[in-house]
């Protein structure tokens, strides 16, 4: 694999990928409304060939494969561990028209064979987003479609802002460029517009899609707290801190989540952009 995103490749092959693999069912439950909205926008029909960018454990790739029936779906991702899980689940669920490749979507050599490119939160990690989307577009046949879902800015996302504010009572906020590769890199619609224009897409739409989400999937307050504690962002903020400070910060997260506990689990709002476009 040649990769332009070496730091991301390393990141998604270390502990964070482990959390995504170990907690795959919880992530899929939590993110389900967003994958469903993205797949709805993609409008996949029978016989189409689908590319899922940054497919992770592959739930959206398998859904796409089911929708296309006589077509096929390919998931591309940097994370070997998540792809292994994706392949195992496809086998278990009997989805045969699906395959998964370890590769960098920014540099993979595509041929224009796909009718649709999709992604659920897998396209915010490129070091050169315009080059990456141009490369993804090179995999689309003329007139092919793209449907990508990305996070709006962190303050609009209660599910991160609420526990995040609790942690910030104990540690300094992480500094850095908000447009750097990471979950919120495509939060600014003007930036998305410019990236997609440069990448050669047309008919661009950027629509807000918000939904309540179950933090860490269905479960108890403690399940949600543990899930958030072990997420990449909390680990980055807390792991190097003294144990007693970590404990107090996590107790504060639990308290902050408590008012949002429902019969199903801790429920907080998620805010995304649903980005659709066609290949010129
Ligand atoms: C937030 S996870 C989302 C995974 C999956 N789409 C889901 O919704 O469960 C982001 C994924 O993007 C992948 N990724 C990041 N940069 C990538 C790149 N340049 N090429 C391919 N995959 C990438 C990561 O390895 C990770 O699996």
Coordinates of C-alpha atoms and ligand atoms in Angstrom, one line a residue:
X1 CA 0.0 0.0 0.0
X2 CA 1.3 3.5 -0.8
X3 CA -0.1 6.0 1.6
X4 CA -0.1 9.8 1.8
X5 CA -1.6 9.5 5.2
X6 CA 1.0 7.6 7.2
X7 CA 0.1 9.1 10.6
X8 CA -3.5 8.1 10.0
X9 CA -2.5 4.6 8.9
X10 CA -0.5 4.2 12.1
X11 CA -3.4 5.6 14.2
X12 CA -6.0 3.4 12.7
X13 CA -3.8 0.3 13.2
X14 CA -3.2 1.0 16.9
X15 CA -5.5 1.3 20.0
X16 CA -8.3 3.3 18.4
X17 CA -8.9 0.6 15.8
X18 CA -8.9 -1.9 18.7
X19 CA -11.7 0.1 20.3
X20 CA -13.6 0.3 17.0
X21 CA -13.2 -3.5 16.6
X22 CA -13.9 -4.5 20.2
X23 CA -16.9 -2.2 20.4
X24 CA -18.1 -2.7 16.8
X25 CA -21.7 -3.5 17.7
X26 CA -21.9 -0.4 19.9
X27 CA -20.4 1.9 17.2
X28 CA -22.8 0.5 14.6
X29 CA -25.8 0.9 16.9
X30 CA -24.8 4.5 17.8
X31 CA -24.1 5.6 14.2
X32 CA -27.0 3.7 12.5
X33 CA -29.2 6.8 11.8
X34 CA -26.3 8.5 10.0
X35 CA -25.4 5.4 7.8
X36 CA -29.1 5.0 7.0
X37 CA -29.4 8.7 5.9
X38 CA -26.2 8.4 3.8
X39 CA -27.4 5.2 2.1
X40 CA -30.8 6.7 1.5
X41 CA -29.1 9.7 -0.3
X42 CA -26.9 7.3 -2.3
X43 CA -30.0 5.7 -3.8
X44 CA -28.2 2.5 -4.7
X45 CA -30.0 0.3 -7.3
X46 CA -29.6 -3.2 -8.5
X47 CA -26.5 -3.9 -10.5
X48 CA -24.6 -0.9 -9.4
X49 CA -20.9 -1.0 -8.3
X50 CA -20.3 0.8 -5.0
X51 CA -17.1 2.1 -3.4
X52 CA -17.2 2.6 0.4
X53 CA -14.4 4.9 1.5
X54 CA -13.0 4.4 5.0
X55 CA -15.4 1.6 5.4
X56 CA -14.0 0.5 8.8
X57 CA -15.9 -2.6 10.1
X58 CA -18.0 -2.5 6.9
X59 CA -21.6 -2.2 8.0
X60 CA -22.4 0.3 5.3
X61 CA -20.5 -1.7 2.7
X62 CA -22.6 -4.8 3.5
X63 CA -25.8 -2.7 3.4
X64 CA -24.7 -1.3 0.0
X65 CA -24.0 -4.8 -1.3
X66 CA -27.5 -5.9 -0.2
X67 CA -29.1 -3.0 -2.0
X68 CA -27.2 -3.5 -5.2
X69 CA -28.1 -7.3 -5.4
X70 CA -26.5 -8.1 -8.8
X71 CA -23.8 -5.5 -8.4
X72 CA -21.0 -5.4 -5.9
X73 CA -19.5 -3.3 -3.1
X74 CA -15.9 -2.7 -2.3
X75 CA -14.8 -1.2 1.1
X76 CA -11.4 0.5 1.2
X77 CA -9.8 1.3 4.5
X78 CA -6.4 1.9 6.2
X79 CA -7.1 -0.3 9.2
X80 CA -6.2 -4.0 8.8
X81 CA -8.0 -4.9 12.0
X82 CA -11.3 -3.3 11.1
X83 CA -11.1 -4.9 7.6
X84 CA -10.6 -8.3 9.2
X85 CA -13.8 -7.7 11.2
X86 CA -15.6 -6.5 8.1
X87 CA -14.7 -9.6 6.2
X88 CA -15.7 -11.9 9.1
X89 CA -19.1 -10.2 9.4
X90 CA -19.7 -10.4 5.6
X91 CA -19.0 -14.1 5.8
X92 CA -21.2 -14.6 8.9
X93 CA -24.1 -12.6 7.3
X94 CA -23.8 -14.4 4.0
X95 CA -23.1 -11.3 2.0
X96 CA -21.1 -12.6 -1.0
X97 CA -21.0 -9.6 -3.4
X98 CA -18.7 -7.6 -1.1
X99 CA -14.9 -7.3 -0.8
X100 CA -12.5 -5.2 1.3
X101 CA -9.1 -3.9 0.5
X102 CA -6.5 -2.3 2.8
X103 CA -5.5 0.9 0.9
X104 CA -5.3 4.7 1.2
X105 CA -8.3 6.2 -0.7
X106 CA -6.2 9.3 -1.4
X107 CA -3.6 7.4 -3.4
X108 CA -5.2 4.1 -4.5
X109 CA -5.1 3.6 -8.3
X110 CA -8.7 3.6 -9.3
X111 CA -10.3 2.9 -12.7
X112 CA -13.6 4.5 -13.4
X113 CA -15.7 1.5 -12.5
X114 CA -18.0 2.6 -9.7
X115 CA -21.5 4.0 -10.0
X116 CA -21.5 5.3 -6.5
X117 CA -19.0 6.3 -3.8
X118 CA -20.2 6.4 -0.2
X119 CA -18.8 7.0 3.2
X120 CA -20.0 7.2 6.8
X121 CA -17.5 9.3 8.6
X122 CA -14.5 7.9 6.7
X123 CA -13.5 10.9 4.6
X124 CA -12.3 13.5 7.2
X125 CA -8.8 12.1 7.7
X126 CA -7.0 13.0 4.4
X127 CA -3.9 15.2 4.5
X128 CA -4.9 16.6 1.1
X129 CA -8.7 16.4 0.9
X130 CA -9.0 17.9 -2.6
X131 CA -6.5 15.4 -3.9
X132 CA -8.2 12.6 -2.1
X133 CA -11.7 13.5 -3.4
X134 CA -10.3 14.0 -6.9
X135 CA -8.8 10.5 -6.6
X136 CA -12.1 9.0 -5.3
X137 CA -13.8 10.8 -8.3
X138 CA -11.4 9.0 -10.7
X139 CA -13.0 5.8 -9.5
X140 CA -16.4 6.9 -10.6
X141 CA -17.8 6.4 -14.1
X142 CA -18.9 9.7 -15.8
X143 CA -22.1 10.8 -14.0
X144 CA -21.4 8.6 -11.0
X145 CA -22.6 9.7 -7.6
X146 CA -21.1 10.5 -4.3
X147 CA -22.9 10.4 -0.9
X148 CA -20.8 11.2 2.2
X149 CA -21.7 11.9 5.7
X150 CA -19.4 14.0 7.9
X151 CA -19.6 15.6 11.4
X152 CA -20.6 19.2 11.9
X153 CA -18.5 21.2 14.3
X154 CA -18.0 19.7 17.8
X155 CA -20.2 22.3 19.7
X156 CA -23.2 21.3 17.5
X157 CA -22.6 17.7 18.5
X158 CA -24.1 17.2 22.0
X159 CA -22.8 13.6 22.2
X160 CA -19.2 15.0 22.2
X161 CA -19.8 18.5 23.6
X162 CA -21.5 17.3 26.8
X163 CA -18.9 14.8 27.9
X164 CA -16.1 17.0 26.5
X165 CA -17.1 20.0 28.7
X166 CA -17.0 17.7 31.7
X167 CA -13.4 16.6 30.8
X168 CA -12.3 20.1 30.1
X169 CA -13.0 21.0 33.8
X170 CA -9.9 18.9 34.5
X171 CA -7.6 19.2 31.4
X172 CA -6.7 21.8 28.9
X173 CA -8.4 21.7 25.5
X174 CA -6.4 20.0 22.8
X175 CA -4.9 22.6 20.6
X176 CA -4.5 22.4 16.9
X177 CA -5.9 23.3 13.5
X178 CA -9.6 22.4 13.3
X179 CA -9.2 21.6 9.6
X180 CA -6.4 19.1 10.3
X181 CA -7.2 15.4 9.6
X182 CA -9.7 14.4 12.2
X183 CA -13.5 14.0 12.9
X184 CA -14.3 17.7 12.4
X185 CA -12.1 18.4 9.4
X186 CA -15.1 18.9 7.0
X187 CA -17.3 20.7 9.5
X188 CA -17.1 24.0 7.5
X189 CA -19.5 23.8 4.5
X190 CA -17.5 26.5 2.6
X191 CA -14.4 24.4 2.9
X192 CA -16.3 21.3 1.7
X193 CA -17.6 23.4 -1.3
X194 CA -14.1 24.4 -2.2
X195 CA -12.7 20.9 -1.8
X196 CA -15.4 19.4 -4.0
X197 CA -15.1 22.1 -6.7
X198 CA -11.3 21.5 -6.9
X199 CA -11.8 17.8 -7.0
X200 CA -14.1 18.2 -10.0
X201 CA -17.4 17.2 -8.6
X202 CA -20.6 19.0 -9.7
X203 CA -24.2 19.2 -8.4
X204 CA -22.9 19.6 -4.9
X205 CA -25.5 19.6 -2.0
X206 CA -24.6 20.0 1.6
X207 CA -27.6 19.3 3.8
X208 CA -27.8 19.3 7.6
X209 CA -28.8 16.0 9.0
X210 CA -29.3 15.7 12.8
X211 CA -30.5 12.8 14.9
X212 CA -30.6 11.6 18.5
X213 CA -27.9 9.0 19.0
X214 CA -27.4 6.4 21.7
X215 CA -23.9 7.1 23.1
X216 CA -22.1 3.8 23.0
X217 CA -25.2 2.0 21.7
X218 CA -27.9 0.6 23.9
X219 CA -27.0 0.1 27.5
X220 CA -26.5 1.6 31.0
X221 CA -25.1 4.9 32.2
X222 CA -21.9 3.0 33.0
X223 CA -21.7 1.4 29.6
X224 CA -21.9 4.9 28.0
X225 CA -19.3 6.3 30.4
X226 CA -16.9 3.4 29.8
X227 CA -17.4 3.7 26.0
X228 CA -16.6 7.5 26.0
X229 CA -13.6 6.9 28.4
X230 CA -12.1 4.5 25.9
X231 CA -12.8 6.5 22.8
X232 CA -9.8 8.0 21.0
X233 CA -10.5 11.6 21.9
X234 CA -10.8 10.9 25.6
X235 CA -7.7 8.7 25.6
X236 CA -5.8 11.5 23.9
X237 CA -6.9 14.0 26.6
X238 CA -6.6 11.8 29.7
X239 CA -4.2 8.8 29.3
X240 CA -1.1 10.8 30.2
X241 CA -2.7 12.4 33.3
X242 CA -2.4 11.3 36.9
X243 CA -4.7 8.4 37.8
X244 CA -6.7 10.5 40.4
X245 CA -7.4 13.2 37.9
X246 CA -8.5 10.7 35.3
X247 CA -10.9 9.2 37.9
X248 CA -12.4 12.6 38.7
X249 CA -12.7 13.5 35.1
X250 CA -14.5 10.3 34.3
X251 CA -16.8 10.7 37.3
X252 CA -17.7 14.1 35.9
X253 CA -18.4 12.6 32.5
X254 CA -20.8 10.1 34.2
X255 CA -22.6 13.0 36.0
X256 CA -22.9 15.0 32.7
X257 CA -24.3 12.0 30.9
X258 CA -26.8 11.1 33.7
X259 CA -29.6 13.5 32.8
X260 CA -29.6 12.1 29.2
X261 CA -30.2 8.5 30.3
X262 CA -33.4 7.0 28.7
X263 CA -34.8 3.5 28.7
X264 CA -32.6 2.6 25.8
X265 CA -29.4 4.2 26.9
X266 CA -27.8 7.6 27.0
X267 CA -29.2 9.7 24.2
X268 CA -27.7 12.9 22.9
X269 CA -27.9 14.8 19.6
X270 CA -25.6 14.2 16.7
X271 CA -25.2 16.8 13.9
X272 CA -23.8 16.1 10.5
X273 CA -23.6 17.3 6.9
X274 CA -24.9 15.0 4.2
X275 CA -22.8 15.8 1.2
X276 CA -23.9 14.6 -2.2
X277 CA -22.4 15.3 -5.7
X278 CA -21.9 13.8 -9.1
X279 CA -18.8 13.2 -11.1
X280 CA -18.4 15.5 -14.1
Ligands
LIG1 C1 -14.5 7.1 12.1 S1 -14.0 5.7 11.3 C2 -15.5 5.3 10.4 C3 -15.5 3.8 10.0 C4 -16.8 3.4 9.2 N1 -17.0 4.1 8.0 C5 -18.0 3.5 10.1 O1 -18.9 4.3 9.9 O2 -18.1 2.6 11.1 C6 -13.0 6.3 10.0 C7 -12.4 5.3 9.1 O3 -11.7 5.9 8.0 C8 -10.5 5.2 7.7 N2 -9.6 6.1 7.0 C9 -9.0 7.2 7.4 N3 -8.2 7.7 6.5 C10 -8.3 6.9 5.4 C11 -7.7 6.9 4.1 N4 -6.8 7.8 3.7 N5 -8.0 5.9 3.2 C12 -8.9 4.9 3.6 N6 -9.5 4.8 4.8 C13 -9.2 5.8 5.7 C14 -10.0 4.8 9.1 O4 -9.1 3.7 9.0 C15 -11.3 4.4 9.8 O5 -11.7 3.1 9.6

